[in-house]
Every structure is written in structure tokens, then in C-alpha cells.
Coordinates of C-alpha atoms and ligand atoms in Angstrom, one line a residue:
X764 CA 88.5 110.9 119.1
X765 CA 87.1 113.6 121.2
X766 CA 87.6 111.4 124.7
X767 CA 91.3 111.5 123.7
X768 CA 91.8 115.2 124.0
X769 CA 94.2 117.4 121.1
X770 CA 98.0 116.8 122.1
X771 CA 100.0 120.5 122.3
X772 CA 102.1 120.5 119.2
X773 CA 100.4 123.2 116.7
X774 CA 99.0 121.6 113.1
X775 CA 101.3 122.1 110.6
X776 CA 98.9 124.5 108.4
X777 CA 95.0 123.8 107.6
X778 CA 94.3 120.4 107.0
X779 CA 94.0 120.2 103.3
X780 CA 97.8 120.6 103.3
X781 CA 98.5 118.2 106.4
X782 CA 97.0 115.3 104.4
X783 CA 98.8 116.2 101.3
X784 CA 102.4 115.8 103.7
X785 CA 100.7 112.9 104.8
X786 CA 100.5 111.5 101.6
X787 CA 104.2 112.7 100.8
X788 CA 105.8 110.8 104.1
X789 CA 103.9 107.4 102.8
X790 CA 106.5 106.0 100.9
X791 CA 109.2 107.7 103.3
X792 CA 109.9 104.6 105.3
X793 CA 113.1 101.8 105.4
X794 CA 111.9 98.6 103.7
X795 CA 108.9 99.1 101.8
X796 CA 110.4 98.1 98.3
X797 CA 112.3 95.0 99.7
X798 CA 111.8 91.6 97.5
X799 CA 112.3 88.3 98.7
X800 CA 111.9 85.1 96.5
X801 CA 109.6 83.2 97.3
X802 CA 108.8 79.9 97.7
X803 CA 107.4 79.2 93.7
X804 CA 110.3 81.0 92.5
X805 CA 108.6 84.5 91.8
X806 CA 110.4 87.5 93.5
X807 CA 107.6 89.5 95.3
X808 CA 108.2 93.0 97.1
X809 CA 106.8 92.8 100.7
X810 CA 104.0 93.8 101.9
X811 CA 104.2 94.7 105.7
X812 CA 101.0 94.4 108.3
X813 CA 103.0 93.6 110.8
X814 CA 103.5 97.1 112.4
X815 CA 101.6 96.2 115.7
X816 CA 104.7 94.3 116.4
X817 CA 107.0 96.9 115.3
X818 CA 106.4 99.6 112.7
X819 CA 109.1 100.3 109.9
X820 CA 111.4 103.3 111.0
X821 CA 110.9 106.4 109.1
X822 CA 113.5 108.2 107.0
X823 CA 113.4 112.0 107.4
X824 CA 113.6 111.1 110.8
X825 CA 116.5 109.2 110.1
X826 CA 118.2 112.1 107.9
X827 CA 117.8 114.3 110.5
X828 CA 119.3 112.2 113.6
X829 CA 122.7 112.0 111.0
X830 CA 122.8 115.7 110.5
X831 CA 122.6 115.9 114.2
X832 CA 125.2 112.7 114.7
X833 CA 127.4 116.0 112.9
X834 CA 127.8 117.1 116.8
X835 CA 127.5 113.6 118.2
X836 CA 129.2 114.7 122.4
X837 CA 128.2 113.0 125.1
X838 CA 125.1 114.9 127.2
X839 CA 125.4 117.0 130.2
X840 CA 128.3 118.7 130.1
X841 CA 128.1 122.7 129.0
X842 CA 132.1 123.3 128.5
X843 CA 132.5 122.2 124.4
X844 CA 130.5 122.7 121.8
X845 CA 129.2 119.1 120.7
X846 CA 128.7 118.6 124.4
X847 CA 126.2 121.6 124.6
X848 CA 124.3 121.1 121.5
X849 CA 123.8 117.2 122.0
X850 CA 122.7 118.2 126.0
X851 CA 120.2 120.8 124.0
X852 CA 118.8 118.4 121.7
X853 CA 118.1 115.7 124.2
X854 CA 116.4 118.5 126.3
X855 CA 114.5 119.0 123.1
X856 CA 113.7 115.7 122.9
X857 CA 111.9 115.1 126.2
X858 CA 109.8 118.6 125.5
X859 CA 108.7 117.4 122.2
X860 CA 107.8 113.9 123.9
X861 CA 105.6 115.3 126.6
X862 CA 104.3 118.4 123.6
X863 CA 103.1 115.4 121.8
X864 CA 101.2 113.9 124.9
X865 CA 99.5 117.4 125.9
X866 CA 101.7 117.2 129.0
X867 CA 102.1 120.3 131.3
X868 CA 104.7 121.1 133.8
X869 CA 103.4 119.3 136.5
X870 CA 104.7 115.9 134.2
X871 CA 108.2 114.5 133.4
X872 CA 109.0 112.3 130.2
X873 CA 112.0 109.7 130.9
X874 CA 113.5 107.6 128.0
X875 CA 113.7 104.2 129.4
X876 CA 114.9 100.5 128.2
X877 CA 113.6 99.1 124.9
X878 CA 110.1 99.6 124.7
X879 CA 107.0 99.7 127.3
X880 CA 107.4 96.7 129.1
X881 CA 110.8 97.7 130.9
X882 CA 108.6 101.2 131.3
X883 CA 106.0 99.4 133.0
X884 CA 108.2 97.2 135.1
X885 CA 110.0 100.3 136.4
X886 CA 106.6 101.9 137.0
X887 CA 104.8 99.4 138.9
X888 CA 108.5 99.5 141.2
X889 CA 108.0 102.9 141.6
X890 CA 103.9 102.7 142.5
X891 CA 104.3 99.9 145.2
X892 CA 107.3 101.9 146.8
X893 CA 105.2 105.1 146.6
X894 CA 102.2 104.2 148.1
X895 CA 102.7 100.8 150.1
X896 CA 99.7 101.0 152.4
X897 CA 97.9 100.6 148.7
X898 CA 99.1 97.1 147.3
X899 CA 96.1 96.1 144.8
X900 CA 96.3 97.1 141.4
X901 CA 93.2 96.6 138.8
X902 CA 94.0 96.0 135.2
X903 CA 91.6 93.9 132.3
X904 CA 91.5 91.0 130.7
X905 CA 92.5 92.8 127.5
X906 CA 96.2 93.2 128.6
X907 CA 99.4 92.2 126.6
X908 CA 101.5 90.4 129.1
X909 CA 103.1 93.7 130.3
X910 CA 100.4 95.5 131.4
X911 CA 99.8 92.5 133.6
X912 CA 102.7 90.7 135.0
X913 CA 105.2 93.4 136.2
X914 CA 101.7 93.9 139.0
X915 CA 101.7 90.4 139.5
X916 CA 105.1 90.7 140.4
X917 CA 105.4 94.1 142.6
X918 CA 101.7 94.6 143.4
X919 CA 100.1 92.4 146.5
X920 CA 97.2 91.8 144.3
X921 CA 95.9 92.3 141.1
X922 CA 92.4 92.0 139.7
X923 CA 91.8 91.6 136.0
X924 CA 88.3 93.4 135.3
X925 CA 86.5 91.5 132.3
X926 CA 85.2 93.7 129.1
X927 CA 82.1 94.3 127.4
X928 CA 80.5 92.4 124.9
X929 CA 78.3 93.9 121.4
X930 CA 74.9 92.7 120.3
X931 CA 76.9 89.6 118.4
X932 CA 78.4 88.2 121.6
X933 CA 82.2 89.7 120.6
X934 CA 84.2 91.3 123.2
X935 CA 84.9 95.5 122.8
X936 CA 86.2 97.4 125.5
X937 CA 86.5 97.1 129.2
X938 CA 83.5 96.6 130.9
X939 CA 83.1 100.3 133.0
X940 CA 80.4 98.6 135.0
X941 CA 82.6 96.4 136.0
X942 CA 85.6 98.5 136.6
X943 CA 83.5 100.9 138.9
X944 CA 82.2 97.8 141.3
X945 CA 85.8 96.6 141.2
X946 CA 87.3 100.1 142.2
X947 CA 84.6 100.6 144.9
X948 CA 85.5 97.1 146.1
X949 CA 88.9 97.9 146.7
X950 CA 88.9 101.6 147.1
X951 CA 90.7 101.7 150.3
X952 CA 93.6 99.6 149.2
X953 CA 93.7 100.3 145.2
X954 CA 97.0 101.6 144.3
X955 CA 96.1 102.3 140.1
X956 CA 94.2 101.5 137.6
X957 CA 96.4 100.1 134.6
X958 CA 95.0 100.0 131.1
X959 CA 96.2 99.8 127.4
X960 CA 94.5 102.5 125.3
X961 CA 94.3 100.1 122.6
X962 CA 94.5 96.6 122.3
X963 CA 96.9 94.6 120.4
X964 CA 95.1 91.7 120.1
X965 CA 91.4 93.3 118.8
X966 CA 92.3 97.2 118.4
X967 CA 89.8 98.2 120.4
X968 CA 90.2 101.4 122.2
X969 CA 89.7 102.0 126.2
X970 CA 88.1 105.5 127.4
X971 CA 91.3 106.3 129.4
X972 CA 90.6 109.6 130.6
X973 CA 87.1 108.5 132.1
X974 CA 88.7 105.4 133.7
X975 CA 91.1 107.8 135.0
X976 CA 88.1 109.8 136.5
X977 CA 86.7 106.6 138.1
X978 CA 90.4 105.9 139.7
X979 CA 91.0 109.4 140.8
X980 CA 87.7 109.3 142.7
X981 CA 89.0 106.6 145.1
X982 CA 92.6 107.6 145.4
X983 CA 93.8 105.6 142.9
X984 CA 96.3 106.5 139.9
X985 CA 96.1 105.5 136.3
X986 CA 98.6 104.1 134.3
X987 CA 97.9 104.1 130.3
X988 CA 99.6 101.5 128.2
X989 CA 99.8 103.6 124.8
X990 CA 102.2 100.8 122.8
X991 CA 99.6 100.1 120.6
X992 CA 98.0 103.4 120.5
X993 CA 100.6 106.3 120.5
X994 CA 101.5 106.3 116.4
X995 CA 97.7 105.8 115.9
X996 CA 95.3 108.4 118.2
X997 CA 95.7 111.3 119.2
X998 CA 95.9 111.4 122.8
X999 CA 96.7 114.0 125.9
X1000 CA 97.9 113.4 129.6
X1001 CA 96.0 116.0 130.4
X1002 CA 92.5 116.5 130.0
X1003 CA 89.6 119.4 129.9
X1004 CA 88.6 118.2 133.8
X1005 CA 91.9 117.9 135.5
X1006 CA 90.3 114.7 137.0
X1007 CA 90.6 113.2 133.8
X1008 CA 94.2 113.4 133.8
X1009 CA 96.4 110.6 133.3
X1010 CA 98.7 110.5 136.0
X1011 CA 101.3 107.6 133.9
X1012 CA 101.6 107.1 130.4
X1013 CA 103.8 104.6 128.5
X1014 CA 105.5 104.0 124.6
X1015 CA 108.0 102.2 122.5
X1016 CA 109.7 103.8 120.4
X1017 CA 110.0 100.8 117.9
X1018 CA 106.2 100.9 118.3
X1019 CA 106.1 104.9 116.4
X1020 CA 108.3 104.4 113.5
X1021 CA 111.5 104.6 115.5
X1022 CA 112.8 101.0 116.0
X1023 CA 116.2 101.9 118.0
X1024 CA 114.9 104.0 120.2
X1025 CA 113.8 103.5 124.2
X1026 CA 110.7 103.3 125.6
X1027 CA 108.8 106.5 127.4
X1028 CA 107.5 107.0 130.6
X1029 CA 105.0 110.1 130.7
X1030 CA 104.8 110.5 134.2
X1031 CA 103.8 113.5 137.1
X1032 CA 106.8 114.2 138.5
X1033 CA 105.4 114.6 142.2
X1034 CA 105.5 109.9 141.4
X1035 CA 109.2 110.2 141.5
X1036 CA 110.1 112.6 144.4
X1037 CA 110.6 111.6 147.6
X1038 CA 111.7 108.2 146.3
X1039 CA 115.4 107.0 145.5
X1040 CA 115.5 106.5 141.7
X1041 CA 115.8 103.3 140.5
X1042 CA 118.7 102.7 139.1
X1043 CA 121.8 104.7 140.2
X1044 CA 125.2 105.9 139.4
X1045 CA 126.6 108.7 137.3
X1046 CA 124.4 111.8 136.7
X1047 CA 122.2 111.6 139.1
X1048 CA 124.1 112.8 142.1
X1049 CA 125.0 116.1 143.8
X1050 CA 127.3 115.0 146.0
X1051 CA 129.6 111.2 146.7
X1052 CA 132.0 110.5 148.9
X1053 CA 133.1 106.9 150.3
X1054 CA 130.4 106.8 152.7
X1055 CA 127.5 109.1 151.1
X1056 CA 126.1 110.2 148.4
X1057 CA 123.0 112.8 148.1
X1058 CA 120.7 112.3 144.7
X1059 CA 119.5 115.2 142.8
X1060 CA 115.5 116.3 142.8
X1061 CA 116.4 117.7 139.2
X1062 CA 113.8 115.3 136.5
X1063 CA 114.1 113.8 134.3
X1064 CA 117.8 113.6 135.2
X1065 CA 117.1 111.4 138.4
X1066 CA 115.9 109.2 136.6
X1067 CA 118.0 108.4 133.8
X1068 CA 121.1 107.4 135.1
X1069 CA 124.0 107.0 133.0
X1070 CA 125.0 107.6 129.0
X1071 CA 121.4 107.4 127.4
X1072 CA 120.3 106.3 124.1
X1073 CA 121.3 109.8 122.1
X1074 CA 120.5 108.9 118.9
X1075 CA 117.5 107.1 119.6
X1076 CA 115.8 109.3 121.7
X1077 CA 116.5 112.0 118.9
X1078 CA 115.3 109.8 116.1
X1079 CA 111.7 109.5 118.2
X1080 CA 111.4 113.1 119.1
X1081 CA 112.2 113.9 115.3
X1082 CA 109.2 111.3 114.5
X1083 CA 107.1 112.6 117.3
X1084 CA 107.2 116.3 115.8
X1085 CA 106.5 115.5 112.2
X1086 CA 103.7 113.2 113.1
X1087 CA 102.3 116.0 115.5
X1088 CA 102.8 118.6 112.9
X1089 CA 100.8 117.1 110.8
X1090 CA 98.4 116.1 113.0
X1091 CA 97.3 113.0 114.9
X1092 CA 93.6 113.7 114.2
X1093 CA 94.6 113.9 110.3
X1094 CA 96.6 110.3 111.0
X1095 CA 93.6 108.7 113.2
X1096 CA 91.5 109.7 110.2
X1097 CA 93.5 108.2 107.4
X1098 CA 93.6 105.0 109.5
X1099 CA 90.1 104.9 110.5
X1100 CA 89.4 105.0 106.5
X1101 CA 91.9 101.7 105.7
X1102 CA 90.9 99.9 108.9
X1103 CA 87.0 100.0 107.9
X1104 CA 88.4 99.0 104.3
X1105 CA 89.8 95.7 105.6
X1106 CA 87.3 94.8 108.4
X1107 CA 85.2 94.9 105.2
X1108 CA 87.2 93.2 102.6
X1109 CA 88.7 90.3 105.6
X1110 CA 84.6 90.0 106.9
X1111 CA 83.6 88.8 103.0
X1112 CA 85.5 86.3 103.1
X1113 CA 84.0 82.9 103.6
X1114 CA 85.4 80.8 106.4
X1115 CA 87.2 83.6 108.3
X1116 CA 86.0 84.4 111.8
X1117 CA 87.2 88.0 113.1
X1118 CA 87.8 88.3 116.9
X1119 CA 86.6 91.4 118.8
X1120 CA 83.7 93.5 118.3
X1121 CA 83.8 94.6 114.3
X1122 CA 80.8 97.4 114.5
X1123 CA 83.2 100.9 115.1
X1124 CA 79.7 102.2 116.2
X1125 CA 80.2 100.0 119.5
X1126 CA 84.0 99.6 120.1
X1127 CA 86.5 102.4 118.3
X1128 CA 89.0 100.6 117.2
X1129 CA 93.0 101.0 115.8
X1130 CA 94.0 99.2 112.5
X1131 CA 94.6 96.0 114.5
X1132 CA 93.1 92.9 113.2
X1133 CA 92.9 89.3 114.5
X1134 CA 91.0 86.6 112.8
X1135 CA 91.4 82.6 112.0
X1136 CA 90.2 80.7 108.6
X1137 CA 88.2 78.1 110.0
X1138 CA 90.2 74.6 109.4
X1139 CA 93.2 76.1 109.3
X1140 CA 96.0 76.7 112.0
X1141 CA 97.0 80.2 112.5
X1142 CA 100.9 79.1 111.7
X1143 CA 99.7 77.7 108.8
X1144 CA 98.1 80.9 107.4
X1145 CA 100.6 82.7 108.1
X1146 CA 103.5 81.1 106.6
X1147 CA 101.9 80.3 103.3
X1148 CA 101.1 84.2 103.2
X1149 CA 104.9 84.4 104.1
X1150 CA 105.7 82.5 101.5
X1151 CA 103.8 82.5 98.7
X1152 CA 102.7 85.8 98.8
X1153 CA 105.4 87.8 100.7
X1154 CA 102.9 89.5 103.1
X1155 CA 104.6 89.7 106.6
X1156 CA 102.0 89.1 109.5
X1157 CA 102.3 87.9 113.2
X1158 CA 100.0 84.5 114.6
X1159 CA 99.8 83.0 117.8
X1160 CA 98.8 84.7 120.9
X1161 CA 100.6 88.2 120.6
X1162 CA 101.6 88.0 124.5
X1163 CA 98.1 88.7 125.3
X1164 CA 97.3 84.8 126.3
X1165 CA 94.8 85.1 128.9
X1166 CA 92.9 87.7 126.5
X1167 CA 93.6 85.0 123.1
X1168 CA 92.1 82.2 125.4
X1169 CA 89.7 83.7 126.2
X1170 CA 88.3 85.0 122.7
X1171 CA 89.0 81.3 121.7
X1172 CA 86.9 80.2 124.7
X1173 CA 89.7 77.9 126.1
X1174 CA 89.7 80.6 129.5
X1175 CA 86.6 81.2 131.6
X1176 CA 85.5 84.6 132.3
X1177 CA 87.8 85.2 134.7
X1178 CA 90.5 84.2 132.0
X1179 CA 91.6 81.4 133.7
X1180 CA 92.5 78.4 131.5
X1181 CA 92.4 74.5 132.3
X1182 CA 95.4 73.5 134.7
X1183 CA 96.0 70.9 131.1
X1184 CA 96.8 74.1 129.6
X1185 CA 100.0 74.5 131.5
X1186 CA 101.8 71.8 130.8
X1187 CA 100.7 70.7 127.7
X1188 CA 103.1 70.5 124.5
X1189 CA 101.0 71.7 121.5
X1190 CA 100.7 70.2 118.6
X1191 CA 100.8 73.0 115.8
X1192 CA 97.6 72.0 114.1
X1193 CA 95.8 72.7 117.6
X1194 CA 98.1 75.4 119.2
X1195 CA 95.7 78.7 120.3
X1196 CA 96.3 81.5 118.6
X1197 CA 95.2 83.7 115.9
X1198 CA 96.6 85.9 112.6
X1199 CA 97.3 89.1 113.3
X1200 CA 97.4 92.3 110.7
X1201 CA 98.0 95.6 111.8
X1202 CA 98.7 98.4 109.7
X1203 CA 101.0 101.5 109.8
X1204 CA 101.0 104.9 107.5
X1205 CA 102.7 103.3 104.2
X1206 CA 99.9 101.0 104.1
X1207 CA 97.8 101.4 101.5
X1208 CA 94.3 99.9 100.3
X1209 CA 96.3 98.2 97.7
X1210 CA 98.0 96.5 100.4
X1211 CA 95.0 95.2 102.0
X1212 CA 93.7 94.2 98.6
X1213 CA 96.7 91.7 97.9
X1214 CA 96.2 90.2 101.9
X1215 CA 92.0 89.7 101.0
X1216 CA 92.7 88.1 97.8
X1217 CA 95.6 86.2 99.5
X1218 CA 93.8 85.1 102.4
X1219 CA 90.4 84.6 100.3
X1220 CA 92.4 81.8 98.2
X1221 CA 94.2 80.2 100.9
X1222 CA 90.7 79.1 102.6
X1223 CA 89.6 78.1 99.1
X1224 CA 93.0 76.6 98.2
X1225 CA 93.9 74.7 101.6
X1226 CA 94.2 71.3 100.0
X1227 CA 97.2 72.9 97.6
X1228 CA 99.2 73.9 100.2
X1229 CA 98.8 71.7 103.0
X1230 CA 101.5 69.2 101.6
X1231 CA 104.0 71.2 101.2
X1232 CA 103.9 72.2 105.3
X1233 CA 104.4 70.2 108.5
X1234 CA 104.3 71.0 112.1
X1235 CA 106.9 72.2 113.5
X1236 CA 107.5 69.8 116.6
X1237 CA 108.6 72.6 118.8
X1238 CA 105.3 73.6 120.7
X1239 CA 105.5 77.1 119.0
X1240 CA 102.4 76.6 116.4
X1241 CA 104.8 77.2 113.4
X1242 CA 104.5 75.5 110.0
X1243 CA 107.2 75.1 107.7
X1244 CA 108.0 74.3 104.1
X1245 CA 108.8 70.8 103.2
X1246 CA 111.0 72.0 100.3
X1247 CA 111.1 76.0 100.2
X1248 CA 114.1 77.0 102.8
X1249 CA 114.6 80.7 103.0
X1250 CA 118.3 81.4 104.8
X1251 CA 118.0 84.9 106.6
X1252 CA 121.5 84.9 105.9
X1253 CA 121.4 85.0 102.2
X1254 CA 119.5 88.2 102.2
X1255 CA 121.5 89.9 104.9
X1256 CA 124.4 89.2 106.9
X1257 CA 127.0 91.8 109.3
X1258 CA 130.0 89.4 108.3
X1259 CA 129.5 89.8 105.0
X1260 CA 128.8 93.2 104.6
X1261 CA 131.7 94.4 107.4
X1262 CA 134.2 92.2 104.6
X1263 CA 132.2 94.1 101.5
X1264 CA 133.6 97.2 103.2
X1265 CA 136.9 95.8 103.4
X1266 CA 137.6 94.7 100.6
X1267 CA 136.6 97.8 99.2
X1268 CA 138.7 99.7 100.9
X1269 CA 142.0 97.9 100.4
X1270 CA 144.9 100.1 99.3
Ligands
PLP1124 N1 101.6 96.7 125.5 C1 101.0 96.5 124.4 C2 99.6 96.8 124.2 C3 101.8 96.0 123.3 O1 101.2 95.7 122.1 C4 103.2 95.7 123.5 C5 104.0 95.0 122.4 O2 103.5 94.5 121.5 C6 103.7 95.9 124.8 C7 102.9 96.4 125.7 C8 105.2 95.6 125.0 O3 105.9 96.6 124.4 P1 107.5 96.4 124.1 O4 107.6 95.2 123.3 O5 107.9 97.7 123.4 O6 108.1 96.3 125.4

């Protein structure tokens, strides 16, 4: 992707020998040869496509966060030995993370909360207190929820910019002609610009760095939602044209192969000064008493208040190495390759209707994929691949509803839907939504194989399955089994195993 710009971390050796690793980590990851019985007795190992959810963690990583656990100390402190080598690693840590986005000194990288929406939520905090004579903020109509409602909530107003549309009528990216009348129309109050890099509902990738250009020239900041997008493109805070550069970048870790760890904020540091952090208490202070207390310019250390997530943080910058060792150009490719494979394979098949722009030559897109079988409820599809052919994908509307409703063409163009919409208790037959497969790097073509030839005989099988489901009457679009109960319980439970251990290790 040359608008994303190489990251800093050097290649790993010539790229012959970066695919053949990359073919080596494949099968490298927790929970790829799990079987579940399912529901016509057969026991099936899993096939995953559900990693734009949350991608399966990866084991060297793993390996190399319990080597480290060796030392395990509590950070900042310089006096014993575990102490200093744990403070070290998690300096390590936020270097690798900001390595990995291209960042250069003038940028901070904090570890915050579960994932990007708690990054997001403290960001748009930050941005209103920062620059309060600014209070609109512009996003799209592509946004999961958020990249839209923590500006609802902090911003004065926020305008959704709609997207672009290919030669079929199916939406792409965001609409730059659009974005640059909405900028100029609010130039003089327009705090940032906030924009996922790739969507999780179609895939499709946003030119960040020349919507950042757009911002920068009316004083406004860009903030890049890179959830989707981090484990997938390669992509730099800072660009070739310094106006390019993205002034706030966020991640999950559960998002790149590290579920466990916290979310990252990629920020300039110059976003943080001059305000009062957050959240305070221990470690960010240079002086308390009972009256006063003075807070400590030092970052990222101002901004991460209290005991952090150690092992998590370790267990992403670990992930965030290897995967820029070998390369996020060699990764992009070998995604690129299985995501054309399925849009393929999933676009033969009669009766199923793919959402977003499906021509790469128009919209770039991540191995994201949304689609419906005509006649039959997204909960529907999905369970009966669930449970007859043990292939794990997501339905509904992915926390992206204005963006689902309107692809559906329940929202207008301004993705506003019916005041009905509100209130109304769905019945599951009818409730929006769509199925979802997204892919991570143990996928393989095989993989996409077994979901075409499940998905092709599920639209030409309907009538088989359909007794054996009913609605469930909760408003959540979810089918289930009339017969077939699967108890989460049976394949894994804490009591049990806590007890295993015991019992065990009686003397
Ligand atoms: N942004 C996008 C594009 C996402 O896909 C998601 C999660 O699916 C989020 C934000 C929220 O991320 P998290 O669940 O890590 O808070």
C-alpha cells in the first residue's frame, strides 16, 4: 500500500525468507486444532473467520512473555533486579509499539484499557479539553460505534461524512469530495477529523494520510482508528510530507494476535502537555502533600497511572516485533491473495449478496467480508455454520449500525433510520444484520474452501435445516437448535479445572 507508508522496524532478511517465517508462524497460534461435536454427532476441528472480532493469540509471543514472567517485579522502580528489568521491558514495549507505527520522537505510545474504544474515549476527552474554542468533530458513515459515539458524547457536534459509491452502486471508501466541502464548512470550528483505516463491516480501506492532509490544512487533527487495520497493513504515523502525518492513532491488542493485552494510543506528545492527565494517582506525580500535588511532564508516564498491564503489553510488543520483522508488506500481501480467493469463491455462489464495493481496483480492501443468502436471516446462517460445520463467524450489525442500515437501505443517506427503528423488538427472521468473515494469518485457502462449500449448501439446503431452528425471542437475531444443545461448560470450565489441579496434587 504505498499511501500507508513503510513502518520503522527493519525486514527480517530479503523477502524470499520473510514469507517462508510467514509460513512457519501459520500454525503457531492457541486454538487452531480445537474440535467441538457438533450438532449431527461428527466431531469437526474449527475453523475460525472470526478474527475481525478478535484474532487468536499467537504462541511464540506467548513463550516469550513466560520467559520474561521469569523476572515478573513491579515497573518503575530501579533498586532490585526484577524491578529493573520488567521497568526495561515495558520501556521496550512502548519503543517497539511506536517502531511498528513509523513513529518519531515528536509521538508518545500509551497502553490503555481493553482495546480502542476506551483509547478513543480517552482521546476525544483529551481533544475537547485541548482545543475547546474547536467543538465539531467530522467522522463517516463507515464507523464502528467507537469511532462515533465517544464525539457524540465529548464533541459539541459531530458530522458523519457519507462514502463513495463504484460503478455497481456499492459503497467503498469515504467520499473525499465530501470530506473536503465538510472540512471547509467547518474549518473554523473543526477540532479532528476521525476515521477507521479499515472498515469492519466492508474491509475497505480509507486514504488516512491524505485525509490527514485535508485536516491539517484547516487546523484540524486526525485521529486513525487502526482496530481493524493494524495486524493487516502496513501503516506509519508519519509520512514522506510531514503534513501527511497522523497526529492520533489507535489499536487493540486482542485485535493483533494478543487477546489480554490493552489498547494503544499513538499519539504526538505536544496533545498531552499542558493538560492534567486523565486519570490520576500513583506514578504520575513529582510531588503530594495534603493540599497539593504537582504532575510529571515525563510521557508516556503521565499518562498511565497506576500498575499497568505487564504481561500484556509485553505479549503485544513481542507480537508487534515478529510481525514487523517479517514484514507487514509481506503480511498485506499474503492477505490480499486469500481475500481475492474468497471474494471469488463467496461471489459464485448463487443467492449470496456481498456488501461493499467487491472490485479491489476501486476500494482496497482488508480480508473483511460481509454478505447475506437471500431468504435467509443472518442468525440463521450463522448458527447452522456453527453447528453443523464448526466454522465460527460473527452476524448482525458488528457495532457499525448506522453503516449496516444503511448498506441494507433501512438508513437514509444521512444514516438516519425510521424513528420505528428505535423501539421496535425484532423478530429474528427480520432483524438487520449481516454475516461476517474476516480472516487472520492461520487462515488458509483450505479454510475458505470448507466456508464456500458450507455456505453454497446452506442456500441450496435451507428447507433441511430450517426445522431444526427457531427464533430466539430475545430481539438479538439469534437462531437456535430445537434439539442440538451445546453447554460451554462441558468443553471448558475454571471450577473444574482449579479441582483437576487439586486433586492432583493431593499428598
Ligand atoms: N473500531 C473498529 C473499526 C473495530 O472493528 C472495533 C472492534 O471491533 C473497535 C473500534 C472497538 O475495538 P475494541 O473492541 O477493541 O474496543
Amino acid at each position: 500500500m504505498d499511501l500507508l507508508h513503510a513502518p520503522r522496524l527493519q525486514p527480517f532478511g530479503p523477502r524470499s525468507q520473510r514469507e517462508a517465517l510467514l509460513e512457519r508462524l501459520r500454525p503457531e497460534f492457541y486454538g487452531l486444532d480445537t474440535e467441538y461435536e457438533l450438532a449431527d454427532g461428527r466431531r469437526a476441528r474449527r475453523i475460525y473467520l472470526d478474527s475481525a472480532a478478535s484474532n487468536l493469540r499467537l504462541k511464540v509471543a506467548d513463550a516469550i512473555v513466560h520467559r520474561a514472567l521469569a523476572h515478573y517485579a513491579n515497573t518503575h522502580s530501579q533498586l532490585h533486579f526484577g524491578a529493573r528489568i520488567m521497568t526495561a521491558l515495558y520501556h521496550q514495549a512502548h519503543r517497539i509499539v511506536l517502531d511498528f507505527v513509523g513513529a518519531d520522537d515528536a509521538y508518545t505510545a500509551v497502553f490503555h484499557g481493553n482495546g480502542v474504544t476506551g483509547c478513543i474515549n480517552r482521546m476525544a476527552r483529551v481533544l475537547a479539553h485541548k482545543r475547546p474554542e474547536r467543538d465539531v468533530v467530522i467522522t463517516t458513515l463507515m464507523e464502528h460505534h467507537a469511532n462515533d459515539l465517544p464525539h457524540r458524547k465529548h464533541a459539541g457536534k459531530v458530522v458523519h461524512v457519507p462514502l463513495e459509491h463504484d460503478p455497481d452502486g456499492e459503497a467503498g471508501r469515504v467520499d473525499l469530495e465530501a470530506l473536503a466541502e465538510a472540512i471547509e464548512a467547518h474549518a473554523d470550528r473543526l477540532n479532528y477529523v476521525a476515521i477507521t483505516c479499515a472498515s469492519n463491516v466492508t474491509g475497505i480501506i480509507n486514504p488516512v494520510h491524505e485525509i490527514a492532509r485535508m485536516a491539517h490544512a484547516a487546523g484540524a487533527l486526525v485521529l486513525v482508528d487502526a482496530a481493524q487495520s493494524a495486524a493487516h497493513l502496513p501503516l506509519s504515523v508519519v509520512a514522506e510530507d510531514p503534513a501527511e502525518n497522523l497526529d492520533v492513532l489507535v489499536m487493540s491488542g486482542h485485535k493483533i494476535y494478543a487477546p489480554g493485552s490493552p489498547g494503544v494510543i499513538v499519539a504526538r506528545k505536544d496533545l498531552f502537555l499542558g493538560l492534567e492527565p486523565e486519570e490520576i494517582g500513583g506514578g504520575v506525580v513529582t510531588f503530594v502533600d495534603a493540599r497539593r500535588y504537582t504532575i510529571t511532564d515525563r510521557l508516556p508516564d503521565r499518562e498511565e497511572t497506576g500498575t499497568p498491564n505487564i504481561p500484556g503489553a509485553l505479549a503485544l510488543a513481542a507480537t508487534l516485533y515478529l510481525m514487523g520483522r517479517i514484514g507487514m508488506d509481506v503480511i498485506e500481501a499474503d492477505e490480499r491473495q486469500l481475500t481475492q480467493y474468497a471474494l471469488d469463491r463467496f461471489e459464485a455462489i448463487p443467492g449470496l449478496h456481498l456488501y461493499g464495493s467487491h472490485r479491489l481496483e476501486v476500494a482496497d480492501r482488508i480480508g473483511v467480508i460481509t454478505f447475506n443468502i437471500e431468504g435467509l436471516p443472518h442468525g440463521f446462517v450463522t448458527a447452522v455454520l456453527n453447528d453443523y460445520f464448526g466454522i465460527a463467524v460473527r452476524n448482525e450489525c458488528f457495532c457499525a449500525q448506522p453503516f449496516v442500515r444503511q448498506l441494507l437501505g433501512i438508513a437514509d443517506e444521512h444514516g438516519v433510520a425510521p424513528d420505528a427503528c428505535m423501539t421496535r423488538v425484532h423478530d429474528a427472521t427480520e432483524k438487520p444484520g449481516m454475516v461476517r468473515v474476516s480472516f487472520g494469518l492461520y487462515n488458509t485457502r483450505a479454510d475458505v474452501d470448507a466456508a464456500a462449500e458450507a455456505l453454497r449448501h446452506i442456500a441450496g439446503h435451507a428447507e433441511d435445516y430450517a426445522p431444526h431452528y427457531v427464533p430466539v425471542p430475545d430481539g438479538s437475531g439469534d437462531f437456535r437448535h430445537v434439539s442440538f444443545r451445546f453447554r460451554p461448560h462441558d468443553a471448558f470450565d475454571l471450577e473444574r479445572e482449579v479441582d483437576a489441579w487439586l486433586r492432583d496434587n493431593l499428598v
